[in-house]
mmCIF file of C-alpha atoms in Angstrom:
data_model
loop_
_atom_site.group_PDB
_atom_site.id
_atom_site.type_symbol
_atom_site.label_atom_id
_atom_site.label_comp_id
_atom_site.label_asym_id
_atom_site.label_seq_id
_atom_site.Cartn_x
_atom_site.Cartn_y
_atom_site.Cartn_z
ATOM 1 C CA UNK A 13 34.307 -39.777 8.157
ATOM 2 C CA UNK A 14 33.871 -40.893 11.721
ATOM 3 C CA UNK A 15 31.630 -37.970 13.090
ATOM 4 C CA UNK A 16 28.795 -36.062 11.631
ATOM 5 C CA UNK A 17 28.398 -32.816 12.261
ATOM 6 C CA UNK A 18 25.017 -32.224 14.172
ATOM 7 C CA UNK A 19 23.418 -29.140 16.140
ATOM 8 C CA UNK A 20 24.380 -29.529 19.762
ATOM 9 C CA UNK A 21 21.687 -28.922 22.124
ATOM 10 C CA UNK A 22 17.917 -28.715 22.166
ATOM 11 C CA UNK A 23 16.085 -27.170 19.073
ATOM 12 C CA UNK A 24 13.778 -25.456 21.394
ATOM 13 C CA UNK A 25 12.602 -24.984 24.906
ATOM 14 C CA UNK A 26 9.368 -26.491 24.217
ATOM 15 C CA UNK A 27 8.718 -30.440 24.607
ATOM 16 C CA UNK A 28 10.945 -32.635 22.622
ATOM 17 C CA UNK A 29 7.981 -33.589 20.375
ATOM 18 C CA UNK A 30 5.869 -31.594 18.076
ATOM 19 C CA UNK A 31 2.260 -32.194 18.763
ATOM 20 C CA UNK A 32 -0.153 -31.884 15.500
ATOM 21 C CA UNK A 33 -3.386 -32.989 16.685
ATOM 22 C CA UNK A 34 -2.639 -36.870 17.635
ATOM 23 C CA UNK A 35 0.747 -36.612 15.670
ATOM 24 C CA UNK A 36 4.021 -36.565 17.717
ATOM 25 C CA UNK A 37 6.789 -35.604 15.385
ATOM 26 C CA UNK A 38 9.941 -36.153 16.490
ATOM 27 C CA UNK A 39 12.349 -34.651 13.898
ATOM 28 C CA UNK A 40 12.546 -30.565 13.947
ATOM 29 C CA UNK A 41 14.011 -30.382 10.126
ATOM 30 C CA UNK A 42 11.262 -30.628 7.762
ATOM 31 C CA UNK A 43 11.297 -30.632 3.901
ATOM 32 C CA UNK A 44 9.455 -27.848 2.262
ATOM 33 C CA UNK A 45 6.746 -28.324 -0.321
ATOM 34 C CA UNK A 46 8.753 -27.234 -3.814
ATOM 35 C CA UNK A 47 6.634 -27.010 -7.112
ATOM 36 C CA UNK A 48 8.048 -29.210 -9.437
ATOM 37 C CA UNK A 49 10.539 -30.848 -6.994
ATOM 38 C CA UNK A 50 9.044 -32.719 -4.142
ATOM 39 C CA UNK A 51 7.148 -35.079 -6.447
ATOM 40 C CA UNK A 52 6.914 -38.834 -4.884
ATOM 41 C CA UNK A 53 10.311 -39.909 -6.067
ATOM 42 C CA UNK A 54 12.257 -37.133 -4.372
ATOM 43 C CA UNK A 55 10.039 -37.347 -1.250
ATOM 44 C CA UNK A 56 10.961 -41.126 -0.891
ATOM 45 C CA UNK A 57 14.323 -40.308 -1.414
ATOM 46 C CA UNK A 58 14.580 -37.554 1.040
ATOM 47 C CA UNK A 59 12.956 -39.773 3.370
ATOM 48 C CA UNK A 60 15.093 -42.797 2.966
ATOM 49 C CA UNK A 61 17.705 -40.676 4.477
ATOM 50 C CA UNK A 62 15.619 -40.171 7.840
ATOM 51 C CA UNK A 63 13.756 -37.096 7.215
ATOM 52 C CA UNK A 64 10.166 -37.575 9.072
ATOM 53 C CA UNK A 65 8.165 -34.535 7.865
ATOM 54 C CA UNK A 66 8.130 -33.931 3.956
ATOM 55 C CA UNK A 67 5.396 -32.149 2.192
ATOM 56 C CA UNK A 68 4.207 -32.652 -1.099
ATOM 57 C CA UNK A 69 4.200 -30.421 -4.311
ATOM 58 C CA UNK A 70 1.619 -27.300 -4.143
ATOM 59 C CA UNK A 71 -1.427 -28.691 -5.088
ATOM 60 C CA UNK A 72 -4.302 -26.416 -6.605
ATOM 61 C CA UNK A 73 -7.402 -26.812 -4.938
ATOM 62 C CA UNK A 74 -9.466 -26.076 -8.078
ATOM 63 C CA UNK A 75 -7.822 -28.701 -10.356
ATOM 64 C CA UNK A 76 -7.811 -31.409 -7.695
ATOM 65 C CA UNK A 77 -11.795 -30.937 -7.110
ATOM 66 C CA UNK A 78 -11.886 -31.486 -11.074
ATOM 67 C CA UNK A 79 -9.978 -34.462 -10.587
ATOM 68 C CA UNK A 80 -7.268 -33.348 -12.730
ATOM 69 C CA UNK A 81 -4.474 -36.314 -13.150
ATOM 70 C CA UNK A 82 -1.567 -33.940 -12.537
ATOM 71 C CA UNK A 83 -2.998 -32.831 -9.557
ATOM 72 C CA UNK A 84 -3.908 -35.985 -7.969
ATOM 73 C CA UNK A 85 -0.449 -37.153 -8.763
ATOM 74 C CA UNK A 86 0.997 -34.507 -6.900
ATOM 75 C CA UNK A 87 -1.074 -34.792 -4.034
ATOM 76 C CA UNK A 88 -0.278 -38.696 -4.071
ATOM 77 C CA UNK A 89 1.240 -40.391 -0.975
ATOM 78 C CA UNK A 90 4.965 -41.718 -1.271
ATOM 79 C CA UNK A 91 3.959 -44.672 0.918
ATOM 80 C CA UNK A 92 7.009 -44.620 3.258
ATOM 81 C CA UNK A 93 5.764 -42.370 6.107
ATOM 82 C CA UNK A 94 3.870 -39.408 7.303
ATOM 83 C CA UNK A 95 1.779 -38.116 4.231
ATOM 84 C CA UNK A 96 1.659 -34.190 4.237
ATOM 85 C CA UNK A 97 -0.063 -32.509 1.613
ATOM 86 C CA UNK A 98 -0.028 -28.751 0.695
ATOM 87 C CA UNK A 99 -3.093 -27.248 -1.016
ATOM 88 C CA UNK A 100 -3.690 -23.863 -2.556
ATOM 89 C CA UNK A 101 -6.273 -21.695 -3.803
ATOM 90 C CA UNK A 102 -8.375 -18.484 -3.469
ATOM 91 C CA UNK A 103 -11.863 -19.969 -3.140
ATOM 92 C CA UNK A 104 -13.398 -21.348 0.273
ATOM 93 C CA UNK A 105 -15.517 -23.919 -1.468
ATOM 94 C CA UNK A 106 -12.648 -25.411 -3.403
ATOM 95 C CA UNK A 107 -10.163 -25.368 -0.478
ATOM 96 C CA UNK A 108 -13.109 -27.236 1.725
ATOM 97 C CA UNK A 109 -13.695 -29.902 -0.951
ATOM 98 C CA UNK A 110 -9.971 -30.139 -1.607
ATOM 99 C CA UNK A 111 -9.295 -30.881 2.126
ATOM 100 C CA UNK A 112 -12.102 -33.157 2.041
ATOM 101 C CA UNK A 113 -10.497 -35.073 -0.692
ATOM 102 C CA UNK A 114 -6.968 -35.354 0.449
ATOM 103 C CA UNK A 115 -8.139 -36.075 4.234
ATOM 104 C CA UNK A 116 -10.180 -39.111 2.788
ATOM 105 C CA UNK A 117 -7.400 -40.509 0.752
ATOM 106 C CA UNK A 118 -5.297 -40.457 3.988
ATOM 107 C CA UNK A 119 -3.264 -37.268 4.469
ATOM 108 C CA UNK A 120 -1.943 -36.983 7.902
ATOM 109 C CA UNK A 121 -1.363 -33.346 7.394
ATOM 110 C CA UNK A 122 -2.787 -30.748 5.258
ATOM 111 C CA UNK A 123 -0.911 -27.492 4.586
ATOM 112 C CA UNK A 124 -2.222 -24.176 3.225
ATOM 113 C CA UNK A 125 0.148 -22.427 0.710
ATOM 114 C CA UNK A 126 -0.164 -18.352 1.512
ATOM 115 C CA UNK A 127 3.640 -17.824 0.664
ATOM 116 C CA UNK A 128 4.532 -18.915 -3.052
ATOM 117 C CA UNK A 129 5.800 -15.855 -4.453
ATOM 118 C CA UNK A 130 5.221 -16.944 -8.345
ATOM 119 C CA UNK A 131 3.582 -14.315 -10.290
ATOM 120 C CA UNK A 132 1.123 -17.272 -11.744
ATOM 121 C CA UNK A 133 -0.156 -17.945 -8.223
ATOM 122 C CA UNK A 134 -0.092 -14.458 -6.905
ATOM 123 C CA UNK A 135 -2.096 -13.285 -10.473
ATOM 124 C CA UNK A 136 -4.800 -16.116 -9.550
ATOM 125 C CA UNK A 137 -5.002 -14.529 -5.975
ATOM 126 C CA UNK A 138 -3.712 -17.455 -3.860
ATOM 127 C CA UNK A 139 -0.157 -17.903 -2.617
ATOM 128 C CA UNK A 140 1.167 -14.946 -1.055
ATOM 129 C CA UNK A 141 -1.479 -12.638 -2.450
ATOM 130 C CA UNK A 142 -3.544 -13.750 0.412
ATOM 131 C CA UNK A 143 -1.324 -11.762 2.765
ATOM 132 C CA UNK A 144 -2.584 -8.662 1.098
ATOM 133 C CA UNK A 145 -6.184 -9.772 2.377
ATOM 134 C CA UNK A 146 -6.017 -11.337 5.600
ATOM 135 C CA UNK A 147 -9.943 -11.320 5.825
ATOM 136 C CA UNK A 148 -10.047 -13.503 2.674
ATOM 137 C CA UNK A 149 -7.168 -15.640 4.027
ATOM 138 C CA UNK A 150 -9.247 -16.363 7.153
ATOM 139 C CA UNK A 151 -12.019 -17.591 5.345
ATOM 140 C CA UNK A 152 -9.651 -20.025 3.378
ATOM 141 C CA UNK A 153 -8.123 -21.159 6.455
ATOM 142 C CA UNK A 154 -11.772 -21.943 8.110
ATOM 143 C CA UNK A 155 -12.505 -23.541 5.269
ATOM 144 C CA UNK A 156 -9.734 -26.093 5.026
ATOM 145 C CA UNK A 157 -9.849 -26.837 8.729
ATOM 146 C CA UNK A 158 -13.550 -27.643 8.487
ATOM 147 C CA UNK A 159 -12.821 -29.782 5.513
ATOM 148 C CA UNK A 160 -9.723 -31.847 6.958
ATOM 149 C CA UNK A 161 -11.992 -33.010 9.897
ATOM 150 C CA UNK A 162 -9.512 -34.474 12.299
ATOM 151 C CA UNK A 163 -6.598 -33.927 10.121
ATOM 152 C CA UNK A 164 -4.324 -31.370 11.475
ATOM 153 C CA UNK A 165 -3.910 -28.213 9.172
ATOM 154 C CA UNK A 166 -0.800 -25.987 9.133
ATOM 155 C CA UNK A 167 0.026 -22.920 7.353
ATOM 156 C CA UNK A 168 2.893 -21.454 5.348
ATOM 157 C CA UNK A 169 3.523 -18.058 4.675
ATOM 158 C CA UNK A 170 6.188 -15.331 4.232
ATOM 159 C CA UNK A 171 7.001 -12.288 6.391
ATOM 160 C CA UNK A 172 4.373 -10.335 4.379
ATOM 161 C CA UNK A 173 3.793 -8.639 1.128
ATOM 162 C CA UNK A 174 6.906 -6.163 1.402
ATOM 163 C CA UNK A 175 8.700 -4.686 3.782
ATOM 164 C CA UNK A 176 5.766 -1.909 4.785
ATOM 165 C CA UNK A 177 3.357 -4.704 5.567
ATOM 166 C CA UNK A 178 5.153 -7.408 8.005
ATOM 167 C CA UNK A 179 1.689 -8.890 8.772
ATOM 168 C CA UNK A 180 2.772 -12.262 9.667
ATOM 169 C CA UNK A 181 2.238 -11.972 13.109
ATOM 170 C CA UNK A 182 -1.681 -11.037 12.688
ATOM 171 C CA UNK A 183 -2.052 -13.688 10.211
ATOM 172 C CA UNK A 184 -0.589 -16.315 12.572
ATOM 173 C CA UNK A 185 -2.641 -15.133 15.421
ATOM 174 C CA UNK A 186 -5.994 -15.235 13.260
ATOM 175 C CA UNK A 187 -4.753 -18.683 11.916
ATOM 176 C CA UNK A 188 -4.445 -20.119 15.578
ATOM 177 C CA UNK A 189 -7.553 -19.013 16.304
ATOM 178 C CA UNK A 190 -9.066 -20.533 13.329
ATOM 179 C CA UNK A 191 -7.383 -23.995 14.345
ATOM 180 C CA UNK A 192 -4.198 -23.906 12.555
ATOM 181 C CA UNK A 193 -1.870 -26.335 14.371
ATOM 182 C CA UNK A 194 1.585 -25.117 13.390
ATOM 183 C CA UNK A 195 2.856 -22.321 10.959
ATOM 184 C CA UNK A 196 5.724 -22.128 8.816
ATOM 185 C CA UNK A 197 7.360 -18.707 8.125
ATOM 186 C CA UNK A 198 9.773 -17.920 5.327
ATOM 187 C CA UNK A 199 11.930 -15.131 6.256
ATOM 188 C CA UNK A 200 11.490 -12.846 2.972
ATOM 189 C CA UNK A 201 8.484 -10.785 1.996
ATOM 190 C CA UNK A 202 6.878 -11.681 -1.435
ATOM 191 C CA UNK A 203 8.335 -8.690 -3.008
ATOM 192 C CA UNK A 204 11.782 -10.145 -2.592
ATOM 193 C CA UNK A 205 11.022 -13.252 -4.093
ATOM 194 C CA UNK A 206 14.210 -15.172 -3.514
ATOM 195 C CA UNK A 207 16.657 -12.076 -3.468
ATOM 196 C CA UNK A 208 18.313 -10.730 -0.451
ATOM 197 C CA UNK A 209 18.875 -12.856 2.809
ATOM 198 C CA UNK A 210 16.175 -14.466 4.739
ATOM 199 C CA UNK A 211 15.485 -12.192 7.808
ATOM 200 C CA UNK A 212 15.300 -14.858 10.665
ATOM 201 C CA UNK A 213 14.980 -12.526 13.229
ATOM 202 C CA UNK A 214 11.641 -11.066 11.891
ATOM 203 C CA UNK A 215 10.323 -14.650 12.127
ATOM 204 C CA UNK A 216 10.766 -14.123 15.920
ATOM 205 C CA UNK A 217 7.676 -11.774 16.082
ATOM 206 C CA UNK A 218 5.599 -14.681 15.098
ATOM 207 C CA UNK A 219 7.388 -17.173 17.290
ATOM 208 C CA UNK A 220 6.214 -14.666 20.115
ATOM 209 C CA UNK A 221 2.530 -13.875 18.987
ATOM 210 C CA UNK A 222 1.406 -17.602 19.021
ATOM 211 C CA UNK A 223 1.305 -20.739 21.381
ATOM 212 C CA UNK A 224 1.423 -23.358 18.392
ATOM 213 C CA UNK A 225 4.504 -24.295 17.003
ATOM 214 C CA UNK A 226 6.404 -22.199 14.676
ATOM 215 C CA UNK A 227 8.771 -23.268 11.855
ATOM 216 C CA UNK A 228 11.467 -21.137 10.401
ATOM 217 C CA UNK A 229 12.202 -21.421 6.671
ATOM 218 C CA UNK A 230 14.780 -19.551 4.055
ATOM 219 C CA UNK A 231 18.439 -19.789 3.421
ATOM 220 C CA UNK A 232 19.454 -22.760 5.758
ATOM 221 C CA UNK A 233 22.210 -23.962 3.863
ATOM 222 C CA UNK A 234 24.649 -25.719 6.450
ATOM 223 C CA UNK A 235 24.508 -27.500 9.669
ATOM 224 C CA UNK A 236 26.101 -24.822 11.565
ATOM 225 C CA UNK A 237 22.991 -22.467 10.202
ATOM 226 C CA UNK A 238 20.273 -24.221 12.123
ATOM 227 C CA UNK A 239 21.486 -22.892 15.746
ATOM 228 C CA UNK A 240 21.590 -19.436 14.307
ATOM 229 C CA UNK A 241 18.354 -19.599 12.621
ATOM 230 C CA UNK A 242 16.685 -21.382 15.624
ATOM 231 C CA UNK A 243 17.920 -18.628 18.029
ATOM 232 C CA UNK A 244 17.221 -15.542 15.962
ATOM 233 C CA UNK A 245 13.608 -16.751 14.996
ATOM 234 C CA UNK A 246 12.845 -18.482 18.216
ATOM 235 C CA UNK A 247 11.253 -20.937 16.487
ATOM 236 C CA UNK A 248 10.564 -24.696 17.152
ATOM 237 C CA UNK A 249 11.753 -26.443 14.106
ATOM 238 C CA UNK A 250 13.349 -25.646 10.734
ATOM 239 C CA UNK A 251 12.234 -26.471 7.161
ATOM 240 C CA UNK A 252 14.813 -26.760 4.240
ATOM 241 C CA UNK A 253 13.536 -26.134 0.705
ATOM 242 C CA UNK A 254 16.095 -25.359 -2.201
ATOM 243 C CA UNK A 255 19.016 -26.473 0.122
ATOM 244 C CA UNK A 256 17.741 -29.972 -0.546
ATOM 245 C CA UNK A 257 18.108 -29.683 -4.286
ATOM 246 C CA UNK A 258 20.806 -31.932 -5.260
ATOM 247 C CA UNK A 259 21.524 -32.808 -1.720
ATOM 248 C CA UNK A 260 18.295 -34.997 -0.777
ATOM 249 C CA UNK A 261 20.439 -36.291 2.426
ATOM 250 C CA UNK A 262 20.775 -32.566 3.652
ATOM 251 C CA UNK A 263 17.452 -32.310 5.829
ATOM 252 C CA UNK A 264 18.480 -35.485 7.711
ATOM 253 C CA UNK A 265 21.942 -34.371 8.346
ATOM 254 C CA UNK A 266 20.722 -31.254 9.778
ATOM 255 C CA UNK A 267 18.417 -32.678 11.878
ATOM 256 C CA UNK A 268 20.646 -35.258 13.264
ATOM 257 C CA UNK A 269 18.934 -38.389 11.803
ATOM 258 C CA UNK A 270 21.356 -39.350 9.307
ATOM 259 C CA UNK A 271 22.812 -42.881 9.238
ATOM 260 C CA UNK A 272 26.625 -42.239 8.673
ATOM 261 C CA UNK A 273 27.365 -45.310 6.851
ATOM 262 C CA UNK A 274 24.475 -43.936 4.300
ATOM 263 C CA UNK A 275 26.959 -41.114 3.466
ATOM 264 C CA UNK A 276 29.331 -43.747 2.438
ATOM 265 C CA UNK A 277 27.188 -44.816 -0.563
ATOM 266 C CA UNK A 278 28.091 -44.048 -4.169
ATOM 267 C CA UNK A 279 27.123 -40.694 -5.370
ATOM 268 C CA UNK A 280 26.885 -41.841 -9.039
ATOM 269 C CA UNK A 281 24.475 -44.545 -7.501
ATOM 270 C CA UNK A 282 22.352 -42.540 -6.111
ATOM 271 C CA UNK A 283 21.918 -40.041 -8.984
ATOM 272 C CA UNK A 284 21.276 -42.840 -11.100
ATOM 273 C CA UNK A 285 18.704 -44.686 -8.847
ATOM 274 C CA UNK A 286 16.809 -41.003 -8.651
ATOM 275 C CA UNK A 287 16.932 -40.812 -12.255
ATOM 276 C CA UNK A 288 15.473 -44.337 -12.679
ATOM 277 C CA UNK A 289 12.764 -43.697 -9.956
ATOM 278 C CA UNK A 290 11.533 -40.572 -12.041
ATOM 279 C CA UNK A 291 11.436 -42.550 -15.396
ATOM 280 C CA UNK A 292 9.403 -45.382 -13.587
ATOM 281 C CA UNK A 293 7.078 -43.055 -12.034
ATOM 282 C CA UNK A 294 6.158 -40.531 -14.781
ATOM 283 C CA UNK A 295 7.241 -43.124 -17.764
ATOM 284 C CA UNK A 296 9.964 -42.540 -20.072
ATOM 285 C CA UNK A 297 9.213 -39.211 -21.915
ATOM 286 C CA UNK A 298 7.793 -37.065 -18.954
ATOM 287 C CA UNK A 299 10.346 -38.710 -16.781
ATOM 288 C CA UNK A 300 13.254 -37.433 -18.905
ATOM 289 C CA UNK A 301 11.800 -33.898 -18.543
ATOM 290 C CA UNK A 302 11.344 -34.142 -14.944
ATOM 291 C CA UNK A 303 15.004 -35.425 -14.440
ATOM 292 C CA UNK A 304 16.697 -32.826 -15.978
ATOM 293 C CA UNK A 305 16.576 -30.188 -13.355
ATOM 294 C CA UNK A 306 17.554 -32.915 -11.012
ATOM 295 C CA UNK A 307 20.493 -33.746 -13.009
ATOM 296 C CA UNK A 308 21.419 -30.380 -13.215
ATOM 297 C CA UNK A 309 21.618 -29.802 -9.264
ATOM 298 C CA UNK A 310 23.576 -32.980 -8.845
ATOM 299 C CA UNK A 311 26.270 -31.605 -11.466
ATOM 300 C CA UNK A 312 26.090 -28.421 -9.731
ATOM 301 C CA UNK A 313 26.887 -30.209 -6.392
ATOM 302 C CA UNK A 314 29.914 -32.202 -8.228
ATOM 303 C CA UNK A 315 31.324 -29.195 -9.546
ATOM 304 C CA UNK A 316 31.194 -27.618 -6.247
ATOM 305 C CA UNK A 317 32.909 -30.223 -4.724
ATOM 306 C CA UNK A 318 35.633 -30.864 -7.378
ATOM 307 C CA UNK A 319 36.099 -27.257 -8.550
ATOM 308 C CA UNK A 320 35.686 -28.510 -12.087
ATOM 309 C CA UNK A 321 33.166 -27.451 -14.778
ATOM 310 C CA UNK A 322 31.103 -29.646 -16.807
ATOM 311 C CA UNK A 323 29.584 -27.791 -19.567
ATOM 312 C CA UNK A 324 30.030 -30.109 -22.398
ATOM 313 C CA UNK A 325 29.044 -33.294 -20.562
ATOM 314 C CA UNK A 326 25.818 -31.298 -18.729
ATOM 315 C CA UNK A 327 24.656 -30.164 -22.538
ATOM 316 C CA UNK A 328 24.972 -33.747 -23.672
ATOM 317 C CA UNK A 329 23.039 -35.036 -20.712
ATOM 318 C CA UNK A 330 20.090 -32.499 -20.831
ATOM 319 C CA UNK A 331 19.739 -33.360 -24.433
ATOM 320 C CA UNK A 332 20.089 -37.280 -24.136
ATOM 321 C CA UNK A 333 17.062 -39.381 -24.912
ATOM 322 C CA UNK A 334 18.541 -42.549 -24.050
ATOM 323 C CA UNK A 335 18.477 -43.949 -20.409
ATOM 324 C CA UNK A 336 21.161 -46.005 -21.042
ATOM 325 C CA UNK A 337 23.489 -43.180 -22.306
ATOM 326 C CA UNK A 338 22.470 -41.347 -19.335
ATOM 327 C CA UNK A 339 23.268 -44.125 -16.680
ATOM 328 C CA UNK A 340 26.597 -44.819 -18.182
ATOM 329 C CA UNK A 341 27.770 -41.096 -18.524
ATOM 330 C CA UNK A 342 26.740 -40.327 -14.759
ATOM 331 C CA UNK A 343 28.348 -43.273 -13.737
ATOM 332 C CA UNK A 344 31.788 -42.320 -15.820
ATOM 333 C CA UNK A 345 31.665 -38.779 -14.728
ATOM 334 C CA UNK A 346 30.923 -39.011 -11.117
ATOM 335 C CA UNK A 347 33.227 -42.037 -10.756
ATOM 336 C CA UNK A 348 34.015 -43.379 -7.002
ATOM 337 C CA UNK A 349 32.905 -40.365 -5.112
ATOM 338 C CA UNK A 350 30.499 -40.918 -1.997
ATOM 339 C CA UNK A 351 27.877 -38.912 -0.837
ATOM 340 C CA UNK A 352 30.402 -37.485 1.981
ATOM 341 C CA UNK A 353 32.789 -36.420 -0.861
ATOM 342 C CA UNK A 354 30.340 -34.109 -2.201
ATOM 343 C CA UNK A 355 28.456 -32.726 0.822
ATOM 344 C CA UNK A 356 30.015 -29.186 1.846
ATOM 345 C CA UNK A 357 29.902 -30.008 5.460
ATOM 346 C CA UNK A 358 31.676 -33.363 5.111
ATOM 347 C CA UNK A 359 33.727 -33.000 1.958
ATOM 348 C CA UNK A 360 37.523 -32.486 1.987
ATOM 349 C CA UNK A 361 39.251 -34.807 -0.393
ATOM 350 C CA UNK A 362 37.430 -34.192 -4.036
ATOM 351 C CA UNK A 363 38.840 -30.638 -4.463
ATOM 352 C CA UNK A 364 42.423 -31.755 -3.127
ATOM 353 C CA UNK A 365 42.358 -34.663 -5.804
ATOM 354 C CA UNK A 366 41.120 -32.619 -8.654
#
């Protein structure tokens, strides 16, 4: 593996660094906020590969201001770099107070969630439900900006509620006027959830409507996708969400910041280290629950690289309550494979050898 694939060319016609208040952001590929996924252990792992902008899980503002322990844990810093916290809510007072709390506790960036399509979130009139009420969305933006003080506030949204109401450009313009410093647009409507393909070209309407940086999100799955996404969306940067699941090195690989020597690391060692970090962070019982989804994604990555199927082994690992057994089984299954062996943009050997 002498050469890593990279995007050849500038990511935007705008200056090399994105400015967020006093922050100069060097990287143009971010890790998205993902509920139940971008916790402190995962953020630390992704950041260790060189990704600069890494968002927390969504934090419910109402729960945070009530000092809910899990919400405070989600909002916590990973201690390794820029601290970006995503807030969600439907009440302006709660959003302002939550912004005050995370700003006081050291957040470098505060993001507002107006893109989550989950029924529980939308049913609470937050997330992408706010794209049906731009006046209320604006009130929440103004409150969050006021509470954040000097901390820059960003906004994540979808194209609109459905194809008949693609109002992301209108929301972005209002958001910029209210003090938002950057907007991220997922290239689907709420009605689509994650079905169909992300419409990168539709994001371009937002890029043309505002002067602040625009970040494109949705379906970035390979290094080659980056150039196509940015050209179609006319965006300044890209955000990777589900594409990083089981693939924590991927944002750095796409962004061109990955140390090639790191890809020679044992895949099994990485998986075991991530597993152990979750047990340490959450405690054994909760850590085992949190780890299962990540182990599933790592096994998916292994199956895709080798063409093998691990149904029985997967079931055993999902049920196992003994960390020592899990570690031993993972090392046995994953063998001597390196990260480059299981990365689709790099791997050639495992399937041939299987």
